[in-house]
Coordinates of C-alpha atoms in Angstrom, one line a residue:
M13 CA -20.1 -52.6 96.7
A14 CA -21.8 -53.9 100.2
T15 CA -25.2 -54.0 101.0
G16 CA -28.4 -55.7 102.4
I17 CA -27.8 -58.5 105.6
T18 CA -23.6 -59.1 105.6
A19 CA -22.7 -60.8 109.0
A20 CA -24.7 -62.1 112.0
A21 CA -23.5 -59.2 114.5
Q22 CA -24.3 -60.3 118.3
A23 CA -26.7 -63.2 118.9
G24 CA -30.5 -62.3 117.5
T25 CA -29.3 -59.7 115.1
T26 CA -27.8 -59.1 111.7
L27 CA -25.9 -56.5 110.5
E28 CA -25.9 -54.5 107.8
I29 CA -23.5 -51.8 105.4
R30 CA -25.5 -49.4 102.8
P31 CA -23.3 -46.9 100.8
L32 CA -23.7 -43.3 101.7
K33 CA -22.0 -42.7 98.8
P34 CA -20.2 -43.8 95.0
N35 CA -17.5 -43.7 96.1
I36 CA -17.0 -43.3 100.2
G37 CA -18.6 -44.1 103.3
A38 CA -21.6 -45.8 104.9
E39 CA -23.6 -46.8 107.2
V40 CA -24.1 -49.9 109.4
Y41 CA -26.9 -51.1 111.3
G42 CA -27.4 -53.7 113.9
V43 CA -24.9 -53.7 115.2
D44 CA -24.7 -52.3 120.0
L45 CA -21.0 -50.9 119.9
R46 CA -21.7 -51.5 124.3
E47 CA -21.5 -55.6 123.3
S48 CA -18.8 -57.6 121.8
L49 CA -19.3 -58.2 118.0
E50 CA -18.8 -61.6 116.4
A51 CA -15.5 -62.9 115.2
Q52 CA -17.1 -62.7 111.7
A53 CA -19.0 -59.5 112.2
I54 CA -15.9 -57.4 112.9
E55 CA -14.2 -59.6 109.7
T56 CA -17.0 -58.2 107.6
L57 CA -16.0 -53.9 109.1
D58 CA -12.4 -54.9 108.0
H59 CA -13.4 -55.4 104.6
A60 CA -16.0 -52.8 104.9
L61 CA -13.8 -50.4 106.0
A62 CA -10.9 -50.8 103.5
E63 CA -13.7 -50.5 101.1
H64 CA -15.5 -47.6 101.7
G65 CA -13.0 -45.8 103.9
V66 CA -15.5 -44.2 107.3
L67 CA -18.0 -46.2 108.4
V68 CA -20.6 -44.7 110.8
F69 CA -22.1 -45.5 113.0
H70 CA -25.4 -43.5 114.5
N71 CA -27.1 -44.1 118.4
Q72 CA -24.3 -45.6 120.4
D73 CA -24.5 -44.1 123.7
I74 CA -20.8 -46.4 124.3
T75 CA -18.8 -46.2 127.5
V76 CA -14.9 -44.9 126.8
E77 CA -14.2 -48.8 128.2
Q78 CA -16.8 -49.9 125.5
Q79 CA -15.0 -48.0 122.2
M80 CA -11.1 -48.9 123.9
A81 CA -13.0 -52.3 123.6
F82 CA -14.1 -52.3 120.2
G83 CA -11.4 -50.5 118.5
R84 CA -8.9 -53.4 119.7
R85 CA -10.7 -55.8 118.0
F86 CA -9.6 -54.2 114.7
G87 CA -5.4 -54.2 117.0
D88 CA -3.5 -52.3 119.4
L89 CA -4.5 -48.8 120.6
S90 CA -1.8 -46.1 120.5
V91 CA -1.5 -42.9 122.8
H92 CA -1.0 -39.4 120.8
P93 CA 2.5 -38.1 121.8
F94 CA 0.8 -34.9 122.1
S95 CA -2.6 -34.2 122.8
A96 CA -5.0 -34.0 125.5
H97 CA -6.2 -38.0 127.6
L98 CA -7.6 -38.9 129.5
A99 CA -5.3 -39.1 133.4
E100 CA -7.4 -43.2 133.2
H101 CA -6.8 -44.3 129.7
P102 CA -4.3 -42.4 127.9
E103 CA -5.4 -44.6 124.7
V104 CA -8.2 -41.5 125.0
I105 CA -8.1 -38.3 123.3
V106 CA -10.3 -35.5 124.5
L107 CA -11.3 -33.0 121.6
D108 CA -13.2 -30.5 124.1
Y109 CA -13.7 -27.7 122.2
T110 CA -15.9 -24.7 124.0
A111 CA -15.8 -20.7 123.7
E112 CA -13.2 -20.7 125.6
N113 CA -10.7 -23.6 124.1
P114 CA -11.3 -22.4 120.3
P115 CA -11.0 -25.0 117.6
S116 CA -7.3 -25.5 116.5
L117 CA -5.0 -27.7 114.2
T118 CA -7.0 -30.6 112.6
D119 CA -9.3 -27.6 110.4
I120 CA -7.1 -29.2 107.6
W121 CA -6.9 -32.4 105.2
H122 CA -4.6 -34.8 107.0
S123 CA -4.5 -39.2 107.3
D124 CA -3.9 -39.3 111.0
E125 CA -0.2 -39.2 112.4
T126 CA 1.7 -39.3 109.2
F127 CA 4.6 -38.1 111.9
R128 CA 5.4 -41.8 112.8
A129 CA 6.8 -43.8 110.7
E130 CA 4.8 -46.9 112.0
P131 CA 0.5 -44.1 111.6
P132 CA -2.5 -45.9 112.9
M133 CA -4.8 -48.2 111.0
A134 CA -7.5 -46.4 111.9
T135 CA -9.2 -44.1 114.2
M136 CA -12.5 -44.0 115.9
L137 CA -14.4 -41.1 116.9
H138 CA -17.3 -40.6 119.0
A139 CA -19.2 -37.5 119.6
E140 CA -20.2 -37.5 122.6
I141 CA -21.7 -32.9 122.7
V142 CA -22.1 -31.7 119.3
P143 CA -22.8 -27.9 117.6
E144 CA -26.7 -27.1 117.4
L145 CA -25.3 -26.3 113.9
G146 CA -21.6 -27.1 111.8
G147 CA -19.0 -29.3 113.4
D148 CA -19.4 -31.0 110.8
T149 CA -16.4 -34.0 109.0
L150 CA -15.5 -34.2 106.1
F151 CA -14.0 -37.3 104.0
A152 CA -12.5 -38.4 100.6
N153 CA -11.0 -41.0 99.3
M154 CA -7.3 -41.2 98.3
A155 CA -7.3 -43.5 96.2
A156 CA -9.9 -42.4 94.3
A157 CA -7.6 -39.4 94.4
Y158 CA -5.1 -41.0 92.8
E159 CA -7.0 -42.5 90.2
G160 CA -7.4 -38.9 89.0
L161 CA -4.5 -37.9 87.5
S162 CA -3.4 -38.6 84.9
A163 CA -1.2 -41.7 83.7
H164 CA 1.9 -39.1 83.0
M165 CA 1.4 -38.2 86.7
K166 CA 0.8 -40.9 88.2
G167 CA 4.0 -42.6 86.4
F168 CA 5.3 -39.6 87.5
I169 CA 5.2 -40.0 91.9
N170 CA 4.9 -44.3 92.0
G171 CA 8.0 -44.9 94.0
L172 CA 9.0 -41.2 94.8
E173 CA 9.2 -40.4 98.6
A174 CA 7.9 -37.8 100.7
V175 CA 8.9 -36.2 104.2
H176 CA 6.8 -36.0 106.7
D177 CA 7.2 -34.1 110.6
F178 CA 5.1 -33.4 113.6
K179 CA 4.4 -29.8 112.0
P180 CA 1.1 -28.3 113.5
F181 CA 2.2 -29.5 116.9
R182 CA 5.0 -27.8 117.3
T183 CA 2.6 -24.1 117.8
L184 CA 2.3 -25.7 120.8
F185 CA 5.4 -25.2 123.2
T186 CA 6.5 -21.4 123.9
Q187 CA 10.5 -20.3 124.5
S188 CA 10.5 -21.4 127.9
E189 CA 13.6 -23.5 129.0
A190 CA 11.1 -26.6 130.0
H191 CA 9.5 -26.1 127.1
R192 CA 12.6 -25.9 124.8
K193 CA 13.7 -28.8 126.3
K194 CA 10.5 -30.8 125.2
L195 CA 10.3 -30.4 122.1
H196 CA 13.9 -32.0 121.7
E197 CA 13.3 -34.6 123.4
L198 CA 10.3 -35.3 121.2
E199 CA 12.0 -34.8 118.0
D200 CA 14.4 -37.1 119.3
Q201 CA 11.9 -39.6 119.9
Y202 CA 10.0 -39.1 116.5
P203 CA 12.3 -37.7 113.7
H204 CA 11.5 -36.5 110.5
V205 CA 10.2 -40.0 108.8
T206 CA 9.9 -40.9 105.6
H207 CA 7.0 -42.8 103.4
P208 CA 6.6 -43.2 100.2
V209 CA 4.5 -40.9 97.9
V210 CA 2.3 -43.4 96.4
R211 CA 1.3 -46.3 99.7
I212 CA 0.0 -49.4 98.4
H213 CA -3.4 -50.6 100.3
P214 CA -2.6 -53.8 102.6
V215 CA -6.5 -55.0 102.4
S216 CA -7.2 -54.0 99.0
G217 CA -4.4 -53.3 97.2
A218 CA -5.1 -49.5 95.3
K219 CA -2.4 -46.8 94.8
V220 CA -3.7 -44.9 97.3
L221 CA -1.7 -40.8 97.4
F222 CA -0.4 -40.2 100.9
V223 CA 0.7 -37.3 101.3
N224 CA -0.9 -34.4 102.9
P225 CA -1.3 -30.4 103.8
Q226 CA -0.2 -31.3 107.9
F227 CA 2.0 -33.7 107.7
T228 CA 4.4 -33.3 104.7
I229 CA 7.3 -30.4 104.7
H230 CA 8.6 -32.0 101.1
I231 CA 9.6 -34.5 98.5
K232 CA 13.2 -36.7 98.8
G233 CA 15.4 -35.0 95.7
M234 CA 14.1 -32.0 94.2
K235 CA 14.6 -28.5 94.9
A236 CA 12.1 -27.3 97.7
D237 CA 10.7 -24.7 94.3
E238 CA 9.5 -28.4 92.7
S239 CA 8.2 -30.2 95.4
R240 CA 6.5 -27.2 96.8
A241 CA 5.1 -27.6 93.3
L242 CA 3.9 -30.5 93.2
L243 CA 2.3 -31.6 96.7
D244 CA 0.9 -28.1 95.6
V245 CA -0.8 -30.4 92.4
L246 CA -1.5 -33.9 94.9
F247 CA -2.7 -31.7 98.9
R248 CA -5.8 -29.9 96.1
Q249 CA -6.5 -33.5 95.1
A250 CA -8.5 -34.5 98.9
S251 CA -10.6 -31.2 97.9
I252 CA -12.3 -33.0 94.5
P253 CA -16.5 -32.8 95.6
E254 CA -16.6 -36.9 93.7
Y255 CA -14.1 -37.8 96.2
Q256 CA -15.6 -36.9 99.7
L257 CA -18.6 -37.8 102.7
R258 CA -19.5 -35.0 104.4
L259 CA -20.5 -36.1 107.6
E260 CA -23.1 -35.0 109.9
W261 CA -21.9 -35.3 112.9
R262 CA -24.9 -36.3 116.0
R263 CA -24.8 -37.0 119.0
H264 CA -23.8 -40.7 120.2
T265 CA -23.2 -41.4 116.7
V266 CA -19.3 -43.2 116.4
A267 CA -17.0 -43.1 112.6
L268 CA -14.2 -45.1 112.2
W269 CA -12.3 -45.0 109.1
D270 CA -8.9 -46.2 107.7
N271 CA -6.1 -43.7 107.9
R272 CA -4.1 -46.2 104.7
L273 CA -7.3 -44.9 102.3
V274 CA -8.9 -41.6 103.6
Q275 CA -7.8 -38.4 104.8
H276 CA -10.4 -36.1 106.9
Y277 CA -10.7 -32.2 107.2
A278 CA -12.5 -31.0 110.4
V279 CA -15.2 -28.1 110.1
H280 CA -14.8 -25.0 112.5
D281 CA -17.4 -23.1 111.4
Y282 CA -18.7 -24.4 114.8
Y283 CA -17.1 -21.1 117.4
P284 CA -18.5 -20.0 119.7
Q285 CA -21.5 -23.8 120.5
R286 CA -19.5 -26.5 122.5
R287 CA -18.7 -30.2 121.1
R288 CA -16.5 -32.9 122.5
M289 CA -15.9 -36.2 120.7
E290 CA -13.2 -39.0 122.0
R291 CA -10.8 -40.4 120.3
V292 CA -9.1 -44.4 119.8
T293 CA -7.1 -45.0 117.0
I294 CA -5.5 -48.1 115.8
Q295 CA -1.8 -49.0 115.7
G296 CA -0.9 -49.3 111.9
D297 CA 1.9 -50.5 110.5
R298 CA 5.0 -49.0 107.7
P299 CA 3.6 -47.9 104.5
V300 CA 4.8 -49.6 101.5
G301 CA 4.7 -48.2 97.8
P302 CA 5.0 -49.0 94.7
E303 CA 8.3 -49.9 92.6
R304 CA 8.8 -46.8 90.6
E305 CA 8.4 -47.3 87.1
T306 CA 10.2 -46.4 85.2
V307 CA 8.7 -43.8 81.5
A308 CA 9.7 -45.4 77.6
I309 CA 10.6 -42.0 75.3
E310 CA 9.1 -41.8 72.0
A311 CA 10.6 -40.9 69.3
D312 CA 10.3 -37.6 69.5
G313 CA 12.2 -37.0 72.6
A314 CA 7.8 -36.8 74.2
A315 CA 7.9 -39.2 77.6
K316 CA 5.2 -41.6 76.9
P317 CA 3.2 -42.8 79.8
P318 CA 2.2 -45.8 81.8
Q319 CA -0.8 -47.8 80.9
P320 CA -4.0 -46.0 83.0
E321 CA -5.4 -48.7 85.3
G322 CA -8.4 -47.7 85.1
G323 CA -10.0 -48.7 88.5
P324 CA -13.4 -48.0 90.5
W325 CA -12.9 -44.6 91.4
A326 CA -11.0 -43.4 88.1
I327 CA -12.6 -39.9 87.0
D328 CA -11.4 -38.6 83.0
R329 CA -10.0 -35.0 84.3
Q330 CA -7.7 -33.5 81.7
V331 CA -7.6 -30.5 80.0
P332 CA -9.3 -30.7 76.0

């Protein structure tokens, strides 16, 4: 795990990464996001993001322009097709929830925008206003979730593909003619996409469970009841505490997370208190999965699973 001083951040400062949990999350110190970071610091953060999944920066009183500038060090920013954004900066999503505008849609495990053919590689959230109590965000390491499956299950799902859709956002549209027309336009722009059930992380090479209950609708090549049963098993992996980080937001905390590795869940326990976040997402590429594995058959007709790969996140949860 990355600990201690790791790189020069800015003139006269050093960057330090402190892991938060054994499987996920790290706090970053020695960085002022109002200023430009050295190239070496960005490289260190990029690798730390792939290792820890979530990087937390406290006490970062930044403007949206500074947030965008930091995000662009990792790649081009994307524009969300549904969420409210700043008129002058369409890349910035504003999540401002109050008694009159209660939170919605995000209290479910998901990786951001997997309804896209090329989902964002990372998301950055800046806490502008936080409730006195509640409003945490849960994160789950989905490489750990994959490693926690049995060898039989891992062998079965490698090479499978699942269909993703922007289904939760459909509730934003009424039956009015204007809304129906807009929905049809978005369906043309964002048709169902297919992603591997298990994707290969492009930096670490880890196998990552890449299905989520917000956007994944079924597994290709399966009957509806078979698909639901398998997805239910895979969705539950995110809820295992050993794979999780619970982030308690403070004002001006910035979190940067890797959508290729983690899923998250925004806890809606703070209503009617106010919670305002500003978000940018960094463009990603098309997920790539492993080849479909063949399963050998023993003489007695039983399937012989592939040998387990283990890995740093493996947890033996087989029932005796």
